[in-house]
Coordinates of C-alpha atoms in Angstrom, one line a residue:
M1 CA -12.5 15.9 -25.0
N2 CA -12.4 14.1 -21.7
P3 CA -14.1 16.3 -19.1
D4 CA -11.5 15.6 -16.4
T5 CA -8.8 17.3 -18.5
R6 CA -10.7 20.2 -20.0
D7 CA -11.5 23.4 -18.1
A8 CA -15.2 23.2 -19.0
A9 CA -17.7 21.6 -21.3
V10 CA -20.6 23.9 -22.4
T11 CA -23.8 22.8 -24.1
A12 CA -24.6 25.0 -27.1
T13 CA -28.4 25.0 -26.7
G14 CA -29.7 28.2 -25.1
L15 CA -26.2 29.9 -25.1
P16 CA -27.5 33.2 -26.6
S17 CA -30.0 33.6 -23.8
T18 CA -27.4 32.7 -21.2
M19 CA -25.0 35.3 -22.6
A20 CA -27.7 37.9 -22.6
A21 CA -28.3 37.2 -18.9
I22 CA -24.6 37.0 -17.9
G23 CA -22.9 39.2 -20.5
P24 CA -23.4 42.6 -18.8
F25 CA -21.4 41.3 -15.8
L26 CA -18.4 40.0 -17.6
P27 CA -16.3 43.1 -18.4
R28 CA -16.5 44.4 -14.8
T29 CA -16.2 41.2 -12.8
H30 CA -12.7 40.1 -11.6
I31 CA -13.2 38.7 -8.1
A32 CA -15.0 35.4 -7.4
Y33 CA -16.3 34.6 -3.9
F34 CA -16.9 30.9 -3.2
S35 CA -19.1 29.8 -0.2
M36 CA -20.9 26.5 0.4
E37 CA -23.8 28.6 1.7
I38 CA -25.1 32.1 1.2
A39 CA -28.2 33.6 2.8
L40 CA -29.8 35.7 0.1
E41 CA -33.5 35.9 1.1
P42 CA -35.5 34.2 3.9
P43 CA -37.5 32.0 1.5
M44 CA -34.3 30.8 -0.2
H45 CA -33.0 28.0 2.0
T46 CA -29.4 28.2 0.8
Y47 CA -27.9 28.7 4.2
A48 CA -27.5 26.8 7.5
G49 CA -26.2 29.4 9.9
G50 CA -23.6 32.0 10.6
L51 CA -21.3 31.2 7.7
G52 CA -24.0 31.6 5.1
V53 CA -25.5 34.7 6.8
L54 CA -22.1 36.4 6.8
A55 CA -21.7 35.5 3.1
G56 CA -25.0 37.1 2.3
D57 CA -24.0 40.2 4.3
T58 CA -20.7 40.2 2.4
A59 CA -22.5 40.1 -1.0
R60 CA -24.9 42.9 -0.1
A61 CA -22.1 45.2 1.1
A62 CA -20.1 44.3 -2.1
A63 CA -23.1 45.4 -4.2
D64 CA -23.4 48.7 -2.3
L65 CA -19.7 49.3 -2.8
E66 CA -19.9 48.3 -6.5
L67 CA -17.1 45.8 -6.1
P68 CA -16.3 43.8 -9.2
M69 CA -17.5 40.5 -7.8
V70 CA -19.4 37.3 -8.6
F71 CA -20.5 34.9 -5.9
V72 CA -20.7 31.1 -6.3
T73 CA -22.6 28.7 -4.1
L74 CA -24.7 25.5 -4.2
M75 CA -28.4 25.3 -5.1
S76 CA -29.3 23.3 -2.0
R77 CA -32.7 22.6 -3.3
E78 CA -33.7 20.7 -0.1
G79 CA -32.3 23.4 2.3
Y80 CA -30.5 22.5 5.5
L81 CA -33.2 21.3 7.9
R82 CA -36.6 22.2 9.1
Q83 CA -36.7 22.0 12.9
A84 CA -39.6 21.0 15.1
F85 CA -39.9 19.5 18.6
D86 CA -41.9 16.6 20.1
A87 CA -43.4 16.8 23.6
Q88 CA -40.1 15.9 25.3
G89 CA -38.2 18.5 23.4
N90 CA -36.5 16.1 21.0
Q91 CA -35.4 17.9 17.8
L92 CA -37.4 16.6 14.8
E93 CA -35.8 17.2 11.4
S94 CA -37.2 17.3 7.9
A95 CA -36.3 18.6 4.5
D96 CA -36.6 22.4 4.0
P97 CA -37.2 22.7 0.2
W98 CA -37.6 25.9 -1.6
A99 CA -38.7 26.9 -5.1
P100 CA -35.7 28.0 -7.2
E101 CA -37.8 29.1 -10.2
T102 CA -39.3 31.9 -8.0
F103 CA -36.0 33.6 -7.3
V104 CA -33.3 32.5 -9.8
H105 CA -32.9 32.2 -13.6
P106 CA -31.5 28.9 -15.1
L107 CA -28.5 29.4 -17.4
R108 CA -28.3 26.8 -20.1
A109 CA -24.6 26.7 -20.1
K110 CA -23.4 23.5 -18.4
V111 CA -20.1 22.0 -17.3
A112 CA -19.0 18.5 -16.5
V113 CA -16.6 17.0 -13.9
L114 CA -15.7 13.3 -13.7
V115 CA -16.7 11.9 -10.3
E116 CA -16.2 8.1 -9.9
C117 CA -15.6 8.0 -13.6
R118 CA -19.1 9.4 -14.3
E119 CA -19.7 12.7 -16.0
V120 CA -21.5 14.9 -13.5
W121 CA -23.1 17.8 -15.3
V122 CA -23.6 21.1 -13.4
R123 CA -25.9 24.0 -14.4
P124 CA -25.6 27.4 -12.9
W125 CA -28.6 29.5 -12.0
L126 CA -28.4 33.3 -11.8
Y127 CA -29.6 35.4 -8.8
R128 CA -29.3 39.1 -9.4
L129 CA -28.4 40.8 -6.1
Q130 CA -29.2 44.5 -6.3
G131 CA -27.5 46.9 -3.9
R132 CA -29.1 49.9 -2.2
L133 CA -27.7 52.2 -4.9
G134 CA -28.8 50.1 -7.8
H135 CA -25.6 48.2 -8.6
V136 CA -26.3 44.5 -9.4
L137 CA -24.0 41.6 -8.6
P138 CA -24.4 38.1 -10.0
V139 CA -24.7 35.1 -7.7
L140 CA -24.4 31.7 -9.3
L141 CA -26.1 28.7 -7.7
L142 CA -24.7 25.3 -8.9
D143 CA -27.3 22.6 -9.6
T144 CA -26.7 18.9 -10.4
D145 CA -30.5 18.0 -10.5
L146 CA -30.3 17.4 -14.3
P147 CA -31.9 14.5 -16.3
E148 CA -28.5 13.7 -18.0
N149 CA -27.0 12.9 -14.6
D150 CA -27.0 9.5 -12.8
P151 CA -29.7 9.4 -10.1
Q152 CA -27.2 9.4 -7.3
D153 CA -25.5 12.5 -8.7
R154 CA -28.7 14.5 -9.2
G155 CA -28.9 14.9 -5.4
I156 CA -25.4 16.3 -4.9
T157 CA -26.6 19.8 -4.6
G158 CA -29.8 18.8 -2.7
V159 CA -29.2 18.9 1.1
L160 CA -26.8 21.5 2.5
Y161 CA -24.2 19.7 4.7
G162 CA -26.2 16.5 4.3
G163 CA -25.1 12.9 4.1
D164 CA -21.8 11.1 4.8
A165 CA -18.2 12.0 4.0
T166 CA -18.7 10.8 0.4
Y167 CA -21.6 13.1 -0.1
R168 CA -19.8 16.0 1.4
L169 CA -16.7 15.5 -0.8
R170 CA -18.9 15.2 -3.9
Q171 CA -20.5 18.6 -2.9
E172 CA -17.1 20.2 -2.5
I173 CA -15.9 18.8 -5.8
V174 CA -18.9 20.5 -7.4
L175 CA -18.3 23.8 -5.5
G176 CA -14.6 24.1 -6.1
I177 CA -13.9 22.3 -9.3
A178 CA -17.2 22.6 -11.2
G179 CA -17.7 26.1 -9.8
M180 CA -14.5 27.3 -11.3
R181 CA -15.3 25.6 -14.7
V182 CA -18.7 27.4 -14.7
L183 CA -17.0 30.8 -14.4
H184 CA -14.6 29.9 -17.2
A185 CA -17.4 28.6 -19.4
L186 CA -19.5 31.7 -18.9
G187 CA -16.6 33.9 -19.9
F188 CA -15.6 35.4 -16.6
E189 CA -12.0 36.5 -16.4
I190 CA -11.2 36.1 -12.7
A191 CA -8.0 37.5 -11.1
T192 CA -8.9 36.8 -7.5
Y193 CA -10.7 33.8 -5.9
H194 CA -11.9 34.3 -2.4
L195 CA -12.5 31.0 -0.5
N196 CA -15.0 31.5 2.3
E197 CA -13.9 28.6 4.5
G198 CA -12.2 25.5 3.2
H199 CA -15.2 23.9 1.4
A200 CA -14.1 25.3 -1.9
A201 CA -10.4 24.5 -1.5
L202 CA -10.4 22.0 -4.4
L203 CA -10.6 25.1 -6.6
G204 CA -6.9 25.5 -5.7
L205 CA -6.1 22.1 -7.3
E206 CA -8.1 23.1 -10.4
L207 CA -5.9 26.2 -10.7
L208 CA -2.7 24.3 -9.9
R209 CA -3.2 22.0 -12.9
R210 CA -2.7 24.9 -15.2
Y211 CA 0.9 25.4 -14.1
P212 CA 2.9 22.1 -14.6
L213 CA 6.6 22.4 -14.2
P214 CA 9.0 20.8 -16.7
P215 CA 9.5 17.2 -15.5
D216 CA 13.3 17.5 -15.5
T217 CA 13.1 20.3 -13.0
V218 CA 11.2 18.4 -10.4
G219 CA 12.9 16.2 -7.8
A220 CA 11.5 13.2 -6.0
G221 CA 8.9 14.2 -3.4
E222 CA 8.6 17.7 -4.8
L223 CA 5.6 19.6 -6.1
A224 CA 5.4 19.2 -9.9
F225 CA 3.4 22.4 -10.4
D226 CA 4.1 26.1 -9.9
A227 CA 2.0 27.2 -6.9
G228 CA 3.1 30.8 -7.2
P229 CA 0.4 31.9 -9.7
V230 CA -2.2 30.1 -7.6
R231 CA -1.2 31.8 -4.4
R232 CA -1.2 35.2 -6.2
S233 CA -4.9 34.5 -7.1
C234 CA -6.3 33.1 -3.9
V235 CA -7.6 34.6 -0.7
F236 CA -8.7 32.2 2.1
T237 CA -10.9 33.1 5.1
T238 CA -11.0 30.5 7.9
H239 CA -13.9 30.8 10.2
T240 CA -13.5 28.4 13.1
P241 CA -10.9 27.0 15.5
V242 CA -13.2 24.0 16.2
E243 CA -11.8 20.7 14.9
A244 CA -15.1 19.6 13.3
G245 CA -15.1 22.8 11.2
H246 CA -12.0 21.6 9.2
D247 CA -13.0 19.1 6.6
R248 CA -10.8 16.0 6.3
F249 CA -11.3 13.1 3.9
P250 CA -9.4 9.8 3.5
Y251 CA -7.1 9.8 0.5
A252 CA -8.7 6.6 -0.6
L253 CA -12.0 8.4 -0.9
Y254 CA -10.3 11.2 -2.9
E255 CA -8.8 8.6 -5.3
R256 CA -12.1 6.9 -5.7
L257 CA -14.1 10.0 -6.5
L258 CA -11.4 11.8 -8.6
P259 CA -9.4 9.1 -10.3
G260 CA -6.7 10.5 -12.5
Y261 CA -7.5 14.1 -11.6
L262 CA -4.3 15.0 -9.7
D263 CA -2.0 12.4 -8.2
S264 CA -2.7 12.0 -4.5
G265 CA 1.0 12.0 -3.8
Q266 CA 1.1 15.5 -5.1
V267 CA -2.0 16.5 -3.1
R268 CA -0.4 15.2 0.1
L269 CA 2.4 17.8 -0.2
L270 CA -0.3 20.5 0.1
A271 CA -3.1 19.0 2.1
G272 CA -1.3 16.9 4.7
P273 CA 0.2 13.3 4.6
Q274 CA -2.5 11.5 6.6
A275 CA -5.8 12.9 5.2
L276 CA -7.0 15.4 2.7
N277 CA -7.3 18.4 5.0
L278 CA -9.1 21.1 3.0
T279 CA -8.1 23.9 5.5
Q280 CA -4.4 22.8 5.1
L281 CA -4.8 22.8 1.3
A282 CA -6.3 26.3 1.3
L283 CA -3.6 27.6 3.6
N284 CA -0.9 26.3 1.3
L285 CA -2.5 27.7 -1.9
A286 CA -3.6 31.1 -0.7
G287 CA -1.4 34.2 -0.7
F288 CA -3.7 36.0 1.7
V289 CA -5.1 34.2 4.7
N290 CA -7.2 35.7 7.4
G291 CA -9.2 35.0 10.5
V292 CA -12.5 36.7 11.3
A293 CA -11.4 38.6 14.4
V294 CA -8.1 39.6 16.0
R295 CA -8.3 36.9 18.6
H296 CA -9.3 34.3 16.0
A297 CA -6.3 35.1 13.8
E298 CA -4.0 34.6 16.9
V299 CA -5.7 31.3 17.7
T300 CA -5.4 30.1 14.0
E301 CA -1.7 30.8 13.9
R302 CA -1.3 28.6 17.0
L303 CA -3.4 25.9 15.4
F304 CA -1.5 26.1 12.1
P305 CA 2.0 27.2 12.9
G306 CA 4.1 28.5 10.1
Y307 CA 1.5 30.6 8.4
D308 CA 0.8 34.4 8.4
V309 CA -2.8 34.8 9.3
R310 CA -4.2 38.3 9.1
A311 CA -7.2 39.6 10.9
V312 CA -10.2 41.0 9.1
T313 CA -12.9 41.2 11.8
N314 CA -16.4 40.4 10.5
G315 CA -19.1 42.9 10.2
V316 CA -22.9 42.8 9.5
Y317 CA -25.0 44.4 6.9
L318 CA -26.8 47.0 9.0
P319 CA -29.7 47.8 6.7
D320 CA -30.9 44.2 6.9
W321 CA -30.4 43.9 10.7
V322 CA -31.6 47.1 12.3
H323 CA -35.3 47.3 13.2
P324 CA -37.2 49.9 11.2
A325 CA -37.7 52.1 14.3
F326 CA -33.9 52.2 14.8
A327 CA -33.3 52.8 11.1
A328 CA -35.6 55.8 11.4
L329 CA -33.3 57.1 14.2
F330 CA -30.2 56.4 12.1
N331 CA -31.7 58.5 9.3
R332 CA -32.1 61.4 11.7
C333 CA -28.6 60.9 12.9
S334 CA -26.9 60.6 9.5
D335 CA -28.2 60.8 5.9
C336 CA -25.5 58.5 4.6
W337 CA -25.3 55.8 7.3
V338 CA -26.2 53.0 4.9
H339 CA -23.1 53.6 2.8
D340 CA -20.9 55.2 5.5
P341 CA -21.9 53.4 8.8
E342 CA -19.0 55.1 10.6
T343 CA -21.2 58.2 10.8
L344 CA -23.3 56.3 13.4
A345 CA -20.7 57.4 15.9
R346 CA -23.0 60.4 16.3
F347 CA -25.8 58.2 17.7
D348 CA -25.0 59.1 21.2
Q349 CA -26.6 62.5 20.5
V350 CA -30.1 61.0 19.9
P351 CA -32.6 61.8 22.8
D352 CA -33.1 59.0 25.3
A353 CA -36.8 59.0 24.9
D354 CA -36.6 58.4 21.2
V355 CA -34.1 55.5 21.7
W356 CA -36.4 53.8 24.3
Q357 CA -39.5 54.3 22.1
A358 CA -37.7 52.6 19.2
H359 CA -36.6 49.8 21.5
E360 CA -40.1 49.2 22.8
R361 CA -41.4 48.9 19.2
A362 CA -38.7 46.3 18.5
R363 CA -39.5 44.4 21.7
A364 CA -43.2 44.4 20.9
D365 CA -42.5 42.8 17.6
L366 CA -40.4 40.1 19.3
I367 CA -43.2 39.4 21.9
A368 CA -45.7 39.1 19.1
H369 CA -43.4 36.7 17.2
V370 CA -42.9 34.5 20.2
A371 CA -46.6 34.3 20.9
G372 CA -47.4 33.5 17.3
H373 CA -44.8 30.7 17.1
T374 CA -45.0 29.2 20.6
G375 CA -48.2 30.4 22.2
V376 CA -46.2 31.8 25.1
A377 CA -47.0 35.3 26.2
L378 CA -43.9 37.2 27.3
D379 CA -44.2 40.0 29.9
A380 CA -43.7 43.4 28.2
Q381 CA -42.5 44.8 31.6
L382 CA -39.7 42.4 32.2
P383 CA -36.2 42.3 30.5
I384 CA -35.7 39.7 27.8
L385 CA -32.4 37.7 27.7
G386 CA -31.7 36.3 24.3
F387 CA -29.5 33.4 23.2
A388 CA -29.6 32.2 19.6
R389 CA -26.9 30.3 17.8
R390 CA -26.1 26.7 16.6
M391 CA -26.8 24.2 19.3
T392 CA -23.5 22.5 20.0
A393 CA -21.4 21.8 23.0
Y394 CA -18.8 24.5 22.8
K395 CA -21.4 27.2 22.7
R396 CA -22.5 26.2 26.2
P397 CA -26.2 27.1 25.8
T398 CA -27.0 25.6 29.2
L399 CA -24.4 27.7 31.2
L400 CA -27.1 30.1 32.4
F401 CA -28.9 27.1 34.0
T402 CA -25.9 25.5 35.8
D403 CA -27.4 26.4 39.2
T404 CA -31.2 26.6 38.9
S405 CA -31.6 27.4 42.6
R406 CA -29.4 30.5 42.3
L407 CA -31.1 31.5 39.1
R408 CA -34.5 31.3 40.8
A409 CA -33.1 33.4 43.7
I410 CA -31.9 36.1 41.3
H411 CA -35.2 36.0 39.5
A412 CA -37.1 36.5 42.8
K413 CA -35.3 39.8 43.3
S414 CA -35.1 41.0 39.7
P415 CA -37.5 39.1 37.4
F416 CA -36.5 38.4 33.8
Q417 CA -37.4 36.0 30.9
V418 CA -35.3 34.1 28.4
V419 CA -35.8 33.4 24.7
I420 CA -33.5 30.7 23.1
A421 CA -33.3 29.5 19.5
G422 CA -31.0 27.4 17.4
K423 CA -30.6 24.2 15.4
A424 CA -28.4 21.2 16.1
H425 CA -26.8 19.5 13.2
P426 CA -28.6 16.1 12.5
R427 CA -25.4 14.2 13.3
D428 CA -24.5 16.2 16.4
E429 CA -26.1 14.0 19.1
A430 CA -24.5 16.1 21.9
G431 CA -26.1 19.2 20.3
K432 CA -29.5 17.5 20.1
A433 CA -29.2 16.4 23.7
L434 CA -28.7 20.1 24.7
V435 CA -31.9 21.0 22.8
R436 CA -33.7 18.3 24.8
Q437 CA -32.2 19.5 28.0
L438 CA -33.2 23.1 27.4
H439 CA -36.8 22.0 26.9
A440 CA -36.6 20.1 30.2
L441 CA -35.3 23.2 31.9
A442 CA -38.2 25.2 30.6
R443 CA -40.6 22.8 32.2
E444 CA -38.6 22.7 35.4
L445 CA -38.4 26.5 35.8
A446 CA -42.0 27.2 34.9
P447 CA -44.1 29.0 35.9
Q448 CA -41.6 31.2 37.9
I449 CA -39.2 31.8 35.0
R450 CA -40.4 32.0 31.4
L451 CA -37.9 30.1 29.2
V452 CA -39.0 29.9 25.6
F453 CA -37.3 27.9 22.8
L454 CA -38.3 29.3 19.4
P455 CA -38.4 26.5 16.8
D456 CA -36.9 26.5 13.3
Y457 CA -34.6 29.5 13.8
D458 CA -34.0 31.2 10.4
L459 CA -33.2 34.5 8.8
A460 CA -36.6 36.1 9.4
A461 CA -36.7 35.0 13.1
A462 CA -33.1 36.2 13.7
R463 CA -34.0 39.7 12.5
V464 CA -36.8 39.9 15.1
L465 CA -34.8 38.4 17.9
V466 CA -31.6 40.4 17.7
A467 CA -33.6 43.6 17.7
G468 CA -36.2 42.9 20.4
C469 CA -34.1 41.5 23.3
D470 CA -32.8 43.6 26.1
V471 CA -29.6 41.5 26.7
W472 CA -27.8 39.3 24.2
L473 CA -26.1 36.4 26.0
N474 CA -23.1 34.6 24.6
T475 CA -21.3 32.0 26.6
P476 CA -18.9 30.0 24.3
L477 CA -15.9 28.0 25.6
P478 CA -12.9 30.2 24.8
P479 CA -11.1 30.4 22.5
M480 CA -13.6 28.5 20.3
E481 CA -15.6 31.5 19.2
A482 CA -14.2 32.8 16.0
S483 CA -16.2 35.9 15.7
G484 CA -19.9 35.9 16.8
T485 CA -21.8 38.2 14.4
S486 CA -25.2 37.8 16.2
G487 CA -23.8 40.1 19.0
M488 CA -22.9 42.7 16.4
K489 CA -26.5 42.7 15.1
A490 CA -27.9 43.0 18.6
A491 CA -25.5 45.9 19.4
A492 CA -26.7 47.8 16.3
N493 CA -30.2 47.7 17.8
G494 CA -29.0 49.0 21.2
V495 CA -29.3 45.5 22.7
L496 CA -26.5 45.1 25.3
N497 CA -24.1 42.2 25.0
L498 CA -23.3 40.1 28.1
S499 CA -20.6 37.8 26.7
V500 CA -17.6 35.7 27.4
R501 CA -14.5 37.6 26.2
D502 CA -13.8 35.8 23.0
G503 CA -14.2 36.4 19.2
W504 CA -15.3 39.9 18.3
W505 CA -16.1 40.8 21.9
V506 CA -12.4 41.1 22.7
E507 CA -12.4 44.1 20.4
G508 CA -15.9 45.4 21.0
C509 CA -16.3 45.3 24.8
I510 CA -15.7 48.3 26.9
D511 CA -17.0 46.9 30.2
G512 CA -19.9 48.9 31.5
V513 CA -20.0 51.1 28.4
T514 CA -20.9 48.9 25.4
G515 CA -21.9 45.9 27.4
W516 CA -20.3 43.5 29.9
S517 CA -17.5 40.9 29.8
L518 CA -17.7 37.6 31.5
G519 CA -14.0 37.0 31.3
E520 CA -12.4 33.9 29.7
E521 CA -13.3 31.1 32.1
H522 CA -13.0 27.6 30.9
D523 CA -14.5 25.9 33.9
D524 CA -18.3 25.9 33.7
A525 CA -18.8 26.3 37.4
T526 CA -16.6 29.3 37.6
A527 CA -18.0 30.8 34.4
S528 CA -21.6 30.4 35.6
R529 CA -20.8 32.1 38.9
K530 CA -19.4 35.1 37.1
L531 CA -22.5 35.1 34.9
Y532 CA -24.8 35.0 38.0
D533 CA -22.8 37.7 39.8
C534 CA -23.0 40.0 36.8
L535 CA -26.7 39.5 36.3
E536 CA -27.5 39.9 40.0
Q537 CA -25.2 42.7 40.9
V538 CA -24.9 44.8 37.7
V539 CA -27.2 44.0 34.7
L540 CA -30.6 43.5 36.2
P541 CA -30.3 46.3 38.9
L542 CA -29.3 48.8 36.2
Y543 CA -32.3 47.8 34.1
Q544 CA -34.7 48.1 37.0
R545 CA -33.4 51.2 38.8
N546 CA -31.5 53.3 36.3
R547 CA -33.3 53.6 33.0
A548 CA -31.2 56.6 32.0
G549 CA -28.0 54.7 32.6
W550 CA -29.3 51.7 30.6
I551 CA -30.3 53.9 27.6
G552 CA -26.9 55.6 27.8
M553 CA -25.3 52.2 27.3
M554 CA -27.7 51.4 24.4
K555 CA -26.5 54.6 22.7
Q556 CA -22.9 53.8 23.3
S557 CA -23.5 50.3 21.9
V558 CA -24.7 51.7 18.6
A559 CA -22.2 54.6 18.4
K560 CA -19.1 52.6 19.2
L561 CA -20.0 49.1 17.8
A562 CA -22.4 49.5 14.9
S563 CA -20.2 52.3 13.5
Y564 CA -17.3 49.8 13.2
F565 CA -18.5 46.2 13.2
N566 CA -20.3 46.5 9.9
A567 CA -20.0 44.7 6.5
H568 CA -19.0 47.9 4.6
R569 CA -15.9 48.4 6.8
M570 CA -15.2 44.7 6.4
M571 CA -15.4 44.7 2.6
R572 CA -13.3 47.9 2.3
R573 CA -10.6 46.0 4.3
Y574 CA -10.8 43.0 2.0
A575 CA -10.7 45.2 -1.1
S576 CA -7.7 47.2 0.0
E577 CA -5.7 44.5 1.8
A578 CA -6.7 41.2 0.0
Y579 CA -8.1 42.0 -3.4
L580 CA -5.9 44.9 -4.6
Q581 CA -2.6 43.9 -3.1
R582 CA -0.1 41.6 -4.8
R583 CA -0.1 38.4 -2.9
G584 CA 2.8 36.1 -2.4
S585 CA 2.5 33.2 0.0
A586 CA 0.9 32.8 3.5
V587 CA 3.6 30.3 4.3
R588 CA 5.9 32.1 6.6
G589 CA 9.5 32.4 5.1
A590 CA 9.3 29.1 3.2
T591 CA 9.5 28.0 -0.4
H592 CA 7.7 24.8 0.3
P593 CA 4.7 24.4 2.6
P594 CA 5.3 23.3 6.2
A595 CA 5.2 19.6 6.9

């Protein structure tokens, strides 16, 4: 049987052991969550940044809630990138491999997909994710590094987000098409497919091919398949309003990689006439579409008019992100906060002294981490401003340093120190220039202002940083911030957010209570003046002169923000609104997708 027309091809060898491993999950698994990256454990380099970290938090909350889910991602044997710096602050990149055999179990079932007329075989590996209450969810990692594959195909699942457009589309063929065939081959009976970003959108085409319409019912220029069942099966979460976040590929490349798979004329009806737009494809083949914050959903509807885009605001998996000292306070506050984070609304009753003592422990861990990784000794008596996220232009990581003379003057009256972390994508030259500029600023401002750039920001470093800072700074160009989950993690540790009013902060900010808003300024000069004014007149004086007032805001940050912006609330929303509801079409009032 030709592998481009079958659902899956399965090797017989080793099937009994595969079924023994996967069999217990089959009767109770009906929802499949596809994500290019998932952060499962710090030593497993299967994530690049916020998208993967959110997917990992999603999986852990789903396990706690015993949702009937399986997660599908790529093996990414070589990781995303390992970051180092030279003496001038240039980002140096190298592979970041990990050892799959230590964490995951190979399943001997294999499927094939035709890519450039070659059979590309894909083997799933199983990671067993155990929730806090003992429930286990399967995570399948797709691997093409198999001896039966052509050498150029063995590396498809090697580097996360690596290579050129051809490499990326081959990865997305494996994720969406082969990933779906893997589920079928293993015996999963899936009713709902959740696409975490557009990378897995080709899954929709794989589903669509199951529902051809009678040829005599299809007119010229019309879709020759019934999209209704596909839309009833698919949920699509879009994560960014940034243009680069929406994958587009030339149709000539699609036709070269997937000859005979599905006529490109048909695909153009769903994915756009000019290029294969995977976001557009997902929008047209999903019955439930959502953004990751209320503001983001509004922005997405403007970017893609004609679609109903709901809002399911992101949340974070609190047990993984709160410092042990704060977790101990949470236990005193509520004996069920892990499963019912809304009970943290009582945190404002915790004594001030206990909150500050917990914070000092978290800050001491950060100071030790910075010293161990950079050799820089932070001052335990000075407030720490933290900024950590992907290094790219719209995040505006240098906004704090727009006017270094004014910054020095503010520091002279109210001393502070700054810790920064984040990776630039290897092909983002502007992002790498920002990394270099921040290192130059650190040299320029020394020794008066300590500015430290932590190298190789990863899951382990993030857990220390979000808990140990005093202020969490976020300065994106609005409305480019879809959500911003790092601020949620900081808030859960009583770290106060100082942020542009965008993403989740539109919902989370009560100015002067849970943190501070910097407004929605687009002009860098105006935005930086607002930032300086707030630091000089409000934030730093409060820290220095009114410790009780500062701790009061820390308590409100936990009580009002951690109790809501958590992954358990997020997954309950998905379960009730996306997974259990009958889905029609996200296309607003139309039988056919918008042009």
